PDB file of C-alpha atoms and ligand atoms in Angstrom:
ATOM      1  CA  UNK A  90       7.052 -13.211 -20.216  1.00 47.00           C
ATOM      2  CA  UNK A  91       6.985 -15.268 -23.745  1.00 53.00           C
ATOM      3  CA  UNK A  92      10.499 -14.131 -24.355  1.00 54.00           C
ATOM      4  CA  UNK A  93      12.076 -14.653 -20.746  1.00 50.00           C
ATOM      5  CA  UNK A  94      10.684 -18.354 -21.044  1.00 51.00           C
ATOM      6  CA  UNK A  95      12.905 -18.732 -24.353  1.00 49.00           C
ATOM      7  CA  UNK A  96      15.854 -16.856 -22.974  1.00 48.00           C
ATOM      8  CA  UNK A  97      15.689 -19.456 -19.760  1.00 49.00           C
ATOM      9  CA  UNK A  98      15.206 -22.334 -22.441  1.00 48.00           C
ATOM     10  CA  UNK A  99      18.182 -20.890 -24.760  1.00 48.00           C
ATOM     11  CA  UNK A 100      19.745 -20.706 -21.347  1.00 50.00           C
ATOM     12  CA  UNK A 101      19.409 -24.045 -20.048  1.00 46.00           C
ATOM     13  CA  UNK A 102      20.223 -25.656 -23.279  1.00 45.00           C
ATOM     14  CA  UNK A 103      23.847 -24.048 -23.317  1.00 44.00           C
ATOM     15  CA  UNK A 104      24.714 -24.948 -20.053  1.00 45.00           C
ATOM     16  CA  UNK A 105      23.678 -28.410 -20.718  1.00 41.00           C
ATOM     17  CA  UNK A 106      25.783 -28.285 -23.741  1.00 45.00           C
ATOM     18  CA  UNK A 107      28.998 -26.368 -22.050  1.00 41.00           C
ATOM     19  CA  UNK A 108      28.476 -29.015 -19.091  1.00 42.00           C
ATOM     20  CA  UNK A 109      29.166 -31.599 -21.807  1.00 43.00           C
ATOM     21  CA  UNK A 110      32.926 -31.224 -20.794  1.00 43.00           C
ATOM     22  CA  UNK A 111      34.273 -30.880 -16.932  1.00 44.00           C
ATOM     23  CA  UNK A 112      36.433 -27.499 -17.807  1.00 47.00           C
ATOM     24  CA  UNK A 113      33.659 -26.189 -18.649  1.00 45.00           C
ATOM     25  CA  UNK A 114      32.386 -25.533 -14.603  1.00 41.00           C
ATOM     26  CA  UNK A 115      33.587 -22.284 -14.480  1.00 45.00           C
ATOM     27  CA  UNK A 116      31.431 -21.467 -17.293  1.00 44.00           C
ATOM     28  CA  UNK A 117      28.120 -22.875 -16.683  1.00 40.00           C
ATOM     29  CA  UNK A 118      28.342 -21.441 -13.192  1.00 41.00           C
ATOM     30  CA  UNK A 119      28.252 -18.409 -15.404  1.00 43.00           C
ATOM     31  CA  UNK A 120      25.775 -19.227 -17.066  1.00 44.00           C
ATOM     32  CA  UNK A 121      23.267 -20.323 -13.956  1.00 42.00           C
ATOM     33  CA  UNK A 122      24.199 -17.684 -11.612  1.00 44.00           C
ATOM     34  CA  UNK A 123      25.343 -14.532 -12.989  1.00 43.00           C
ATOM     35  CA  UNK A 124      27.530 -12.714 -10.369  1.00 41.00           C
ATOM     36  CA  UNK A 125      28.344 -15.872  -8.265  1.00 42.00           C
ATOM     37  CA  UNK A 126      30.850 -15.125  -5.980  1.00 43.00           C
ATOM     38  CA  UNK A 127      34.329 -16.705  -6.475  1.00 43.00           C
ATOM     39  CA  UNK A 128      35.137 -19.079  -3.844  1.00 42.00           C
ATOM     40  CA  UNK A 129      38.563 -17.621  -2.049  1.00 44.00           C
ATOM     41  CA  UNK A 130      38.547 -21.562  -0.071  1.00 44.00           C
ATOM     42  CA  UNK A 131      40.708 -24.932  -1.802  1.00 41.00           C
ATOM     43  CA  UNK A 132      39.006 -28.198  -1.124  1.00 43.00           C
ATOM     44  CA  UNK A 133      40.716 -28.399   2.269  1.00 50.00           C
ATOM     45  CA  UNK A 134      39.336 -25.347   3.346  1.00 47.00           C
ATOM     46  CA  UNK A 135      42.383 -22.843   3.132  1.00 51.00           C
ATOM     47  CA  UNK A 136      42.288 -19.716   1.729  1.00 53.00           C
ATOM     48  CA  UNK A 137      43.406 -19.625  -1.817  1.00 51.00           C
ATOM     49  CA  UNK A 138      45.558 -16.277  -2.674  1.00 66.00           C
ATOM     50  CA  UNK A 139      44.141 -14.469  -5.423  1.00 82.00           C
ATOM     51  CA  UNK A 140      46.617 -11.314  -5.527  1.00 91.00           C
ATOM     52  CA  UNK A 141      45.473  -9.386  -8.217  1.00 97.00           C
ATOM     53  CA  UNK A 142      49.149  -7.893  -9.144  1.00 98.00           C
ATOM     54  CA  UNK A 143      48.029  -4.334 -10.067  1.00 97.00           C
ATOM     55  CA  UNK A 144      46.335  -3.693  -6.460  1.00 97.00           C
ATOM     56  CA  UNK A 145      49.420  -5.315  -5.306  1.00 98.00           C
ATOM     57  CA  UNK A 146      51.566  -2.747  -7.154  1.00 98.00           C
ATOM     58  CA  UNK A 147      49.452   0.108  -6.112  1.00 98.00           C
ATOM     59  CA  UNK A 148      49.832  -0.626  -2.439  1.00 98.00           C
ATOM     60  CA  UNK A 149      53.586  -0.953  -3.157  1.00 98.00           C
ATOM     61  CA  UNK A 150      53.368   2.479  -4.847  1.00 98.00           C
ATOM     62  CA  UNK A 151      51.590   4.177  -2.013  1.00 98.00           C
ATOM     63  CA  UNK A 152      53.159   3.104   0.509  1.00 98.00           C
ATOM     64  CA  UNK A 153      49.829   0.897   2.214  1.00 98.00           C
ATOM     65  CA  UNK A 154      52.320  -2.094   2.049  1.00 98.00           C
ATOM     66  CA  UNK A 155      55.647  -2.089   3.803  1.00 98.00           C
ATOM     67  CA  UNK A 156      58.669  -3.655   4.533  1.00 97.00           C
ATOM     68  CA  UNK A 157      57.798  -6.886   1.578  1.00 98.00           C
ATOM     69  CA  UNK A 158      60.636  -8.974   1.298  1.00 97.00           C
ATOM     70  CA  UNK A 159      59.871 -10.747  -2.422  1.00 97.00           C
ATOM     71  CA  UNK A 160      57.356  -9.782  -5.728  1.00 98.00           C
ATOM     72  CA  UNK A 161      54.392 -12.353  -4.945  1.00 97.00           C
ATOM     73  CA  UNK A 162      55.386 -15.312  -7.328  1.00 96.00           C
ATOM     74  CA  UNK A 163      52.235 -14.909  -9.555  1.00 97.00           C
ATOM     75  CA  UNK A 164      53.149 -11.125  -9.988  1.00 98.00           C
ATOM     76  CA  UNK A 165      56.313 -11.683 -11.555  1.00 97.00           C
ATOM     77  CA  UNK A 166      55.353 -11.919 -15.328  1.00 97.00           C
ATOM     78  CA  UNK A 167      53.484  -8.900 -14.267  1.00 98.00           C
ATOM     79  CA  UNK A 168      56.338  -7.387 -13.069  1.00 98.00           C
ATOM     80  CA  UNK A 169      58.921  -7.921 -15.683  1.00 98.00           C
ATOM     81  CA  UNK A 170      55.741  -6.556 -18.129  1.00 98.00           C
ATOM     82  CA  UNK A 171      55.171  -3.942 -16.432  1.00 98.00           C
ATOM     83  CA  UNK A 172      59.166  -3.138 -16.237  1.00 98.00           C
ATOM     84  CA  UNK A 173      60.283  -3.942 -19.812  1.00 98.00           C
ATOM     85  CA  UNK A 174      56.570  -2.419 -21.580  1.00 97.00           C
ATOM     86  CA  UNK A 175      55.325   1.126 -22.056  1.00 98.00           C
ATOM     87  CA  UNK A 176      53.600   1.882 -18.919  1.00 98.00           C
ATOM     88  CA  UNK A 177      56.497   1.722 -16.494  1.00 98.00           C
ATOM     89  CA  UNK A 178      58.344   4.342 -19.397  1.00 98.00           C
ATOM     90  CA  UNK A 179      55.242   6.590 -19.147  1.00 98.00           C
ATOM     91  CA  UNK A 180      54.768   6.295 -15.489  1.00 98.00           C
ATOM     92  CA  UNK A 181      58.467   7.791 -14.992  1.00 98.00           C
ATOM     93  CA  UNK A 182      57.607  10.185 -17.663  1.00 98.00           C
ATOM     94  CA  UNK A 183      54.768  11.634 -15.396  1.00 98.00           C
ATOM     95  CA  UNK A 184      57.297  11.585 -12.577  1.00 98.00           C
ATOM     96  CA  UNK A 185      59.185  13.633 -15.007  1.00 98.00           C
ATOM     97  CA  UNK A 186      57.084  15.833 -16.019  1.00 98.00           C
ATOM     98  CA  UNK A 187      55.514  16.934 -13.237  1.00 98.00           C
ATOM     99  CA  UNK A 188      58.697  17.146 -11.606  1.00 98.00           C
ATOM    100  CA  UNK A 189      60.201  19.831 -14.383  1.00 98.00           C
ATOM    101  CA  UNK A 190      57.372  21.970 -14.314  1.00 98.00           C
ATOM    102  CA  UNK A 191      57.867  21.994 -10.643  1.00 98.00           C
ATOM    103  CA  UNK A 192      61.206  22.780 -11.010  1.00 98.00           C
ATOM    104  CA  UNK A 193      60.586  25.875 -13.506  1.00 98.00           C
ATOM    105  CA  UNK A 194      57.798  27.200 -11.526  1.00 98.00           C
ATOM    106  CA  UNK A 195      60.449  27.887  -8.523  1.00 98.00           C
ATOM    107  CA  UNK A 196      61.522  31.297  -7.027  1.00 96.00           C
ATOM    108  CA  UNK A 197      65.051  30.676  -6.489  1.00 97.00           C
ATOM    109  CA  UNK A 198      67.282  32.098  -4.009  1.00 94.00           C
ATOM    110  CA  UNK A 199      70.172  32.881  -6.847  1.00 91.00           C
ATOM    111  CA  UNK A 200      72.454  32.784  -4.321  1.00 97.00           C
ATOM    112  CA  UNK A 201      73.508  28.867  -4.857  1.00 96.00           C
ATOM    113  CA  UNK A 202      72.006  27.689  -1.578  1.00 98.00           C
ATOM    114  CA  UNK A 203      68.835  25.761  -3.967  1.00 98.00           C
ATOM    115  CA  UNK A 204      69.762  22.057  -4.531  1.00 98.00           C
ATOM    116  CA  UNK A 205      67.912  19.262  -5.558  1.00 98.00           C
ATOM    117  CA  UNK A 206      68.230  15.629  -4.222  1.00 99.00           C
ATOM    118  CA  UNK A 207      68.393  12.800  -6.488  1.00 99.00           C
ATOM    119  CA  UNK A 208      68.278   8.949  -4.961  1.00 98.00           C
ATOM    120  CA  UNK A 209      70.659   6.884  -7.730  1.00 98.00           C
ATOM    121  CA  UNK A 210      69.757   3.230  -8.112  1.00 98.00           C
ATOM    122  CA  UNK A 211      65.896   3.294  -9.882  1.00 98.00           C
ATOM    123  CA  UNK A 212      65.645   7.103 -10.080  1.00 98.00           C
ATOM    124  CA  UNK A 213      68.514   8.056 -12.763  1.00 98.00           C
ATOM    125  CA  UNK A 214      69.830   4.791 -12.938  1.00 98.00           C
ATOM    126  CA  UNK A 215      68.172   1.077 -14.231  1.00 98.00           C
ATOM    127  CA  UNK A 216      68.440  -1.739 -12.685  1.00 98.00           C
ATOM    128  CA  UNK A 217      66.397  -3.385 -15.193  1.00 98.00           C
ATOM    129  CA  UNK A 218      69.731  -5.356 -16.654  1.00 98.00           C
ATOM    130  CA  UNK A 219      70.066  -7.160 -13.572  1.00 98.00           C
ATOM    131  CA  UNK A 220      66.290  -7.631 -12.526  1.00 98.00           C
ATOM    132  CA  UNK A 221      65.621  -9.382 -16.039  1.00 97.00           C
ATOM    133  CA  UNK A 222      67.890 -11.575 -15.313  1.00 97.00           C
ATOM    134  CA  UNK A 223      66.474 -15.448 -14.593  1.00 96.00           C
ATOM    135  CA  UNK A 224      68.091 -15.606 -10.975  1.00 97.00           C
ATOM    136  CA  UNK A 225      66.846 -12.722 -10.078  1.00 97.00           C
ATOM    137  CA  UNK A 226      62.977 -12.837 -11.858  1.00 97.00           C
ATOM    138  CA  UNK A 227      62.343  -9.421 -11.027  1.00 97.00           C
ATOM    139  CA  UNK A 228      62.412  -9.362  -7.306  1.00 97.00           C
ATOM    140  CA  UNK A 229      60.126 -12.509  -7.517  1.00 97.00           C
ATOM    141  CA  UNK A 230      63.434 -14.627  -6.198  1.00 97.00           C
ATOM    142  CA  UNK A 231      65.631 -14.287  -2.794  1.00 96.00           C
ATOM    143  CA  UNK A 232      67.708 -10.842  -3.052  1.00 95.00           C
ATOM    144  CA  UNK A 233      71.431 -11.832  -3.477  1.00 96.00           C
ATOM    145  CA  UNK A 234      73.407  -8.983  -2.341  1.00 96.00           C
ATOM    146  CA  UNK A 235      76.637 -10.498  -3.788  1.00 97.00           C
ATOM    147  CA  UNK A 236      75.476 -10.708  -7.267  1.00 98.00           C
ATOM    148  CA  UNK A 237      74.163  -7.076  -6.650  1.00 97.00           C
ATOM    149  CA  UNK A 238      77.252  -5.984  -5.605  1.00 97.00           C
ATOM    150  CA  UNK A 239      79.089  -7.364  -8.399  1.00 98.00           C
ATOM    151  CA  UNK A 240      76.566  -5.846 -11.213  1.00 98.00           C
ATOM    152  CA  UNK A 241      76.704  -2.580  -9.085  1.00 97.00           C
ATOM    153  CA  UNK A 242      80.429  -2.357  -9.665  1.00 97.00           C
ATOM    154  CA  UNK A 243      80.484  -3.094 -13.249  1.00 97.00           C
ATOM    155  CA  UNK A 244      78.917   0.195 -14.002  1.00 98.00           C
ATOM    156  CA  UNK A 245      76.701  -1.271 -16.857  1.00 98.00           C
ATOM    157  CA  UNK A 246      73.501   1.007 -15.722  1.00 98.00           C
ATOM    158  CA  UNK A 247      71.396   2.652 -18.134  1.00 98.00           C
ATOM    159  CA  UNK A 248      69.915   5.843 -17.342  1.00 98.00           C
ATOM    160  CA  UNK A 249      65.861   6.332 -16.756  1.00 98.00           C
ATOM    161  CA  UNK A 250      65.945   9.088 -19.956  1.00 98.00           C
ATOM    162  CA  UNK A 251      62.978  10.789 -18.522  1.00 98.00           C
ATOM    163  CA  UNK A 252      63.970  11.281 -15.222  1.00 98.00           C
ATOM    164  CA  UNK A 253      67.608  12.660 -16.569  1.00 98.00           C
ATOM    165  CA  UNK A 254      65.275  15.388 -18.181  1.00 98.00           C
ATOM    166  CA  UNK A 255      64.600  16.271 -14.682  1.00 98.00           C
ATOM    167  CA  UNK A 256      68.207  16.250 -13.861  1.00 98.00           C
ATOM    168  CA  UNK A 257      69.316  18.413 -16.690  1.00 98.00           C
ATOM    169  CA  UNK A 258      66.643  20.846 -16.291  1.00 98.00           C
ATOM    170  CA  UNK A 259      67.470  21.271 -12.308  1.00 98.00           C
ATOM    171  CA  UNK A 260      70.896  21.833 -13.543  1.00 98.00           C
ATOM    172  CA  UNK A 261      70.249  24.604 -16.254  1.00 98.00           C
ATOM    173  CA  UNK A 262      67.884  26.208 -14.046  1.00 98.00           C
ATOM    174  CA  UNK A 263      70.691  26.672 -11.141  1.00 98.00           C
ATOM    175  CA  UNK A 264      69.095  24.267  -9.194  1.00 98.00           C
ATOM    176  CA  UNK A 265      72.405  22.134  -7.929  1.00 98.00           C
ATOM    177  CA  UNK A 266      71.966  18.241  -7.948  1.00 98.00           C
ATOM    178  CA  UNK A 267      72.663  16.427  -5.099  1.00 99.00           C
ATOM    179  CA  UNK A 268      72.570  12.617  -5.577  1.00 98.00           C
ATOM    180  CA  UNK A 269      72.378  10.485  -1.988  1.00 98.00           C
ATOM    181  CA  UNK A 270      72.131   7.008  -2.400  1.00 98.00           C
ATOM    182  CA  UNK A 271      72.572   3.782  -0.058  1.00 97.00           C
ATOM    183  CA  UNK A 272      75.545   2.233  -2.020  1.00 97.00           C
ATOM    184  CA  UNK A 273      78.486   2.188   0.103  1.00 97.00           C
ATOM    185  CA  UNK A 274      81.552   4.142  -0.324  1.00 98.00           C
ATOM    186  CA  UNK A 275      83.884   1.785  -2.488  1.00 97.00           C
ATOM    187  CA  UNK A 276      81.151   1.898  -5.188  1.00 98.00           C
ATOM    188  CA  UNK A 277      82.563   5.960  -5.153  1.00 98.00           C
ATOM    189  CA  UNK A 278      84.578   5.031  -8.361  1.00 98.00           C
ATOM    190  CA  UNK A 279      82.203   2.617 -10.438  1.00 98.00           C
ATOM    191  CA  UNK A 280      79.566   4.811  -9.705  1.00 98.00           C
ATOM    192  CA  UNK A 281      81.142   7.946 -11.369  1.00 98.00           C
ATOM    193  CA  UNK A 282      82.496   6.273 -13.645  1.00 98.00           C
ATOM    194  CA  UNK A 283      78.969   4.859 -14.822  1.00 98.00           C
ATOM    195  CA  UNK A 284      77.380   8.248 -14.135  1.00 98.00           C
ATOM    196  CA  UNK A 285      79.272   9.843 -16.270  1.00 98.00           C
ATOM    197  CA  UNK A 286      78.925   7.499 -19.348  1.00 98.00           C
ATOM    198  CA  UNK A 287      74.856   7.742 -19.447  1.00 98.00           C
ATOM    199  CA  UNK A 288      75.063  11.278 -19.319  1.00 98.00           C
ATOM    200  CA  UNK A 289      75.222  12.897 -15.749  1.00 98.00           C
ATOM    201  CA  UNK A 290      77.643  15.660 -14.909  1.00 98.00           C
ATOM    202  CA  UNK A 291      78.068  18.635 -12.555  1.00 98.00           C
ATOM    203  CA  UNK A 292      76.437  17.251  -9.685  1.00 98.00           C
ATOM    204  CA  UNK A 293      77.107  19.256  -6.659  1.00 98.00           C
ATOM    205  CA  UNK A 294      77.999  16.052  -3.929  1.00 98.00           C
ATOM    206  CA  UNK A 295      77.624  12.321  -4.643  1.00 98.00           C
ATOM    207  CA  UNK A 296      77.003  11.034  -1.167  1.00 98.00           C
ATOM    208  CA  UNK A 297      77.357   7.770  -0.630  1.00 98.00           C
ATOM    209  CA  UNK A 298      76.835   5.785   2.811  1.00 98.00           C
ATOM    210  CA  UNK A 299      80.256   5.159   4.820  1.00 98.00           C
ATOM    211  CA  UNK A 300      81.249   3.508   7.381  1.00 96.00           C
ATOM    212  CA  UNK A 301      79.823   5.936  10.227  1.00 96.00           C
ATOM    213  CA  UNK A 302      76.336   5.865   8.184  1.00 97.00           C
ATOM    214  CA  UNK A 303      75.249   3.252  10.337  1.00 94.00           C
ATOM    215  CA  UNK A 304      71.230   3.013  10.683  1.00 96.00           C
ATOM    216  CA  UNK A 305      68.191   2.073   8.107  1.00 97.00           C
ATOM    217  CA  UNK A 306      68.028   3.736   5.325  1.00 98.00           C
ATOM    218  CA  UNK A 307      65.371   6.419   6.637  1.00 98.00           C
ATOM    219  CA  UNK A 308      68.308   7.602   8.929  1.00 98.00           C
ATOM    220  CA  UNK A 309      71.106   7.687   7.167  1.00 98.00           C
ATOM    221  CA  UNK A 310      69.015   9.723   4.279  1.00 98.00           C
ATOM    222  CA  UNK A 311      67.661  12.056   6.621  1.00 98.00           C
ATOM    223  CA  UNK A 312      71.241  12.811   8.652  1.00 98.00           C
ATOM    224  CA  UNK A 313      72.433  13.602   5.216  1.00 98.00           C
ATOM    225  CA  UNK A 314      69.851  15.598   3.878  1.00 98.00           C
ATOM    226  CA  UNK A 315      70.207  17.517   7.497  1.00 98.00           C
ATOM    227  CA  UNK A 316      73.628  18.438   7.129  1.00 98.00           C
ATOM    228  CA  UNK A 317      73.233  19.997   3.496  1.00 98.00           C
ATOM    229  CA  UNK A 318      69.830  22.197   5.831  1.00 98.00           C
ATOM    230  CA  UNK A 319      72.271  22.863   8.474  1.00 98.00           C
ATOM    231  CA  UNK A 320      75.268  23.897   5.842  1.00 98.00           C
ATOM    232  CA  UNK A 321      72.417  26.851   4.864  1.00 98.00           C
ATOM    233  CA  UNK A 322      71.257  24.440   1.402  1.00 98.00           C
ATOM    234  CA  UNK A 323      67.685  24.729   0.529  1.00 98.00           C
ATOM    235  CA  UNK A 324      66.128  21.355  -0.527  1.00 98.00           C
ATOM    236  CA  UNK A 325      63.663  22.526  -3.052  1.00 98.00           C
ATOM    237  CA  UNK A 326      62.993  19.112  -4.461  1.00 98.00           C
ATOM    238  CA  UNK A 327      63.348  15.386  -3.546  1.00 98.00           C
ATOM    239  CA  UNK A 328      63.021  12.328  -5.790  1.00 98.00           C
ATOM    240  CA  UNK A 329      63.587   8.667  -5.429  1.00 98.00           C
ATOM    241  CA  UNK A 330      62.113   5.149  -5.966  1.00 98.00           C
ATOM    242  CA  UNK A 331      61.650   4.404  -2.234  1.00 98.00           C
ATOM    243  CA  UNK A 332      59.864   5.988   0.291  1.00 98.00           C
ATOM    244  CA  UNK A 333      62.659   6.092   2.841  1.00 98.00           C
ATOM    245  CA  UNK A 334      63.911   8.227   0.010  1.00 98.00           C
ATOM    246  CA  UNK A 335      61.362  10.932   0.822  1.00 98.00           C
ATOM    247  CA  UNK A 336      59.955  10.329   4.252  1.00 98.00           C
ATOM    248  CA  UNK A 337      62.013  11.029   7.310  1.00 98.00           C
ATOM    249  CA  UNK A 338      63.805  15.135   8.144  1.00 98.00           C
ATOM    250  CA  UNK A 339      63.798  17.400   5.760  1.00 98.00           C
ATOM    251  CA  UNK A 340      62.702  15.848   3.093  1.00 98.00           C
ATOM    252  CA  UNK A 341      62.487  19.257   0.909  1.00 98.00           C
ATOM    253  CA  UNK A 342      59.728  21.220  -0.188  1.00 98.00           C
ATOM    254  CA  UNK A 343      58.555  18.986  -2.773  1.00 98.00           C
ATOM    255  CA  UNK A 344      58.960  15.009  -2.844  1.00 98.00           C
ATOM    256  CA  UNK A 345      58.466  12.902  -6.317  1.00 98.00           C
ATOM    257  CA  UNK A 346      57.972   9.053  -6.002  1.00 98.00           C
ATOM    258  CA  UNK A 347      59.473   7.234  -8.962  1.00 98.00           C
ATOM    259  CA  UNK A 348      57.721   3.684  -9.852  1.00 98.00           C
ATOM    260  CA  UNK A 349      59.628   0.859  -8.496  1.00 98.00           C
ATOM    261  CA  UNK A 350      58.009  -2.389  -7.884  1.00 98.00           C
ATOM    262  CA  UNK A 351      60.711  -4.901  -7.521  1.00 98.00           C
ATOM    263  CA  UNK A 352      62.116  -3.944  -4.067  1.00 98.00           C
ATOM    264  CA  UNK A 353      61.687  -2.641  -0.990  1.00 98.00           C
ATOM    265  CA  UNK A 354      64.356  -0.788   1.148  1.00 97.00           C
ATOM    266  CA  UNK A 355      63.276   0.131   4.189  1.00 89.00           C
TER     267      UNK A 355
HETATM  268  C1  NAG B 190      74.809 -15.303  -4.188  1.00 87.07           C
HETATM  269  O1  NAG B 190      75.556 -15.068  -5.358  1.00 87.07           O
HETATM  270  C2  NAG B 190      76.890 -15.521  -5.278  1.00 87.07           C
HETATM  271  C3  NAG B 190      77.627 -15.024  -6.510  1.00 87.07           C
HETATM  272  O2  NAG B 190      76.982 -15.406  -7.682  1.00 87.07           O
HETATM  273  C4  NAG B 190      76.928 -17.026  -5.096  1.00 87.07           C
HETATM  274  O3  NAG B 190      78.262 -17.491  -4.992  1.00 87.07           O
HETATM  275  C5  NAG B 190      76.124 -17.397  -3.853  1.00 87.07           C
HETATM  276  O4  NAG B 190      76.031 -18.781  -3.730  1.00 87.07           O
HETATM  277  C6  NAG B 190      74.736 -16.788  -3.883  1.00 87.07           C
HETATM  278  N1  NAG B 190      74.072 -16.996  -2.605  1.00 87.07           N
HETATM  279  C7  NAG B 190      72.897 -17.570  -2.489  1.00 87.07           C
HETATM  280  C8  NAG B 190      72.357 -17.695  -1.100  1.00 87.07           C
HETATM  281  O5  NAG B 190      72.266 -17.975  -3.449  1.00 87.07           O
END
C-alpha cells in the first residue's frame, strides 16, 4: 500500500512536470491512463485515417483488398522502404525458394508437355527504376500510362535475381517457361531485347496481349493459359505479382504470389 502511494506520488509529479509543455498531451495521457484508447475523431468530428501501412500491405498481399487505385499517401515512404530495403529482397527470396523446391519435387511427364508460367513485369522483371522515380512515388501518385509506356520500351529492367533462380531451375529441370504478360504486342521487340540482357533465354512462348485479347486481365490470362491446356501443355506451376495472374482457368497445379505493393491490375 506504502509503495503504491509513492508510485501515484512519483506519478503525479511527472505528469505535472511533462504537462509543463502542451506537446507533451500525448504523454501525460500516458501517464494518467495507461491503455487510453486513441481517439480515431478530428475536432470536427470526422474520422481521422490511421492506416497502419503494414496491415495495409498485407491485405494487398492477400488479396482482402481489391481493385485500389493509388498507395495510401502516408504509406508511400513505407512503400519505397519496403521496395528499395531487405525485406522486399527476402520476401521474393521465399517466393523463390519455395517455388524451386516445388519445382524439383515434380514427377514430370518427360514428354515436353510440363511448362511453367511466368507473369513478366514484377515477377522476373523490376519496375523499381521507374516506381522510385518522384512522379511516380511508388504508386502513391496518379498512374501515367504514357510515361509507363515509354520506360517499358526502353528495356532498362533489372531482373528480380531470386525469382530468375526459379526460372533457370524450371528450365534445367525440363520444365519449359512460358512467360504471359499484359504488355501489348509492339512491346514484342523491347521486351526480348531486355529479356535477354538480364539473363533470360529459351523460353518456350512470350505471349503478349494483341489486339483480339480484349477483356480484363483475369480473361485474357486465363484464355491464354487455356489454349497452352487445350494444345495438351501441363501447367505445373504459376507465378506472378498479381492475383489476376493466378486466379481465373487453369491456373496450374501450383500458384506462387510474388510481393508487389505498388499496383493493382485487376
Ligand atoms: C503523362 O506523361 C506524359 C509524358 O511524360 C505527359 O506528357 C502527360 O502530361 C502526363 N499526363 C498526366 C495526366 O499527367
Amino acid at each position: 500500500m506504502r509503495s503504491f502511494t509513492i508510485l501515484f506520488v512519483f506519478a503525479t509529479i511527472v505528469a505535472l512536470a511533462l504537462a509543463s509543455t502542451s506537446d507533451n498531451v500525448e504523454a501525460i495521457s500516458q501517464v494518467v491512463e495507461i491503455h487510453r484508447l486513441r481517439p480515431q475523431t478530428g475536432s470536427a468530428g470526422h474520422r481521422v485515417p490511421q492506416v497502419d501501412c503494414l496491415s495495409w500491405r498485407l491485405a494487398v498481399e492477400t488479396n482482402n483488398l481489391r481493385d485500389w487505385k493509388l498507395v495510401p499517401k502516408q504509406c508511400e515512404n513505407y512503400v519505397g522502404h519496403y521496395m528499395l530495403g531487405k525485406q522486399y529482397r527476402h520476401d521474393c527470396e521465399a517466393v523463390a525458394d519455395a517455388a524451386i523446391e516445388y519445382a524439383k519435387g515434380l514427377k514430370l511427364g518427360g514428354d515436353g508437355k510440363d511448362v511453367c508460367v511466368f507473369d513478366v513485369d514484377e515477377t522476373i522483371l523490376s519496375n523499381i527504376p521507374f516506381f522510385a522515380r518522384c512522379d511516380v512515388a511508388f504508386g502513391a501518385l496518379p498512374y501515367n500510362a504514357t510515361k509507363f509506356d515509354e520506360w517499358i520500351a526502353d528495356g532498362k529492367l533489372p531482373a528480380i535475381p531470386s525469382i530468375r533462380c526459379v526460372y533457370n531451375t524450371v528450365l534445367s529441370l525440363g520444365i519449359k517457361p512460358v512467360l504471359l504478360t499484359g504488355a501489348t504486342e509492339n512491346f514484342r521487340q523491347s521486351r526480348t531485347t531486355n529479356l535477354k540482357k538480364v539473363g533470360y533465354r529459351n523460353w518456350f512462348k512470350l505471349i503478349l496481349r494483341g489486339d483480339k485479347d480484349t477483356g480484363s486481365a483475369v480473361e485474357y490470362k486465363s484464355s491464354k493459359r487455356t489454349e497452352l491446356v487445350k494444345a495438351g501443355y501441363r501447367i505445373v506451376g504459376n507465378i506472378g505479382d498479381q492475383w489476376s495472374d493466378l486466379i481465373g482457368e487453369n491456373v496450374g497445379a501450383h500458384t506462387f504470389k510474388v510481393p508487389d505493393p505498388m499496383y493493382y491490375v485487376g
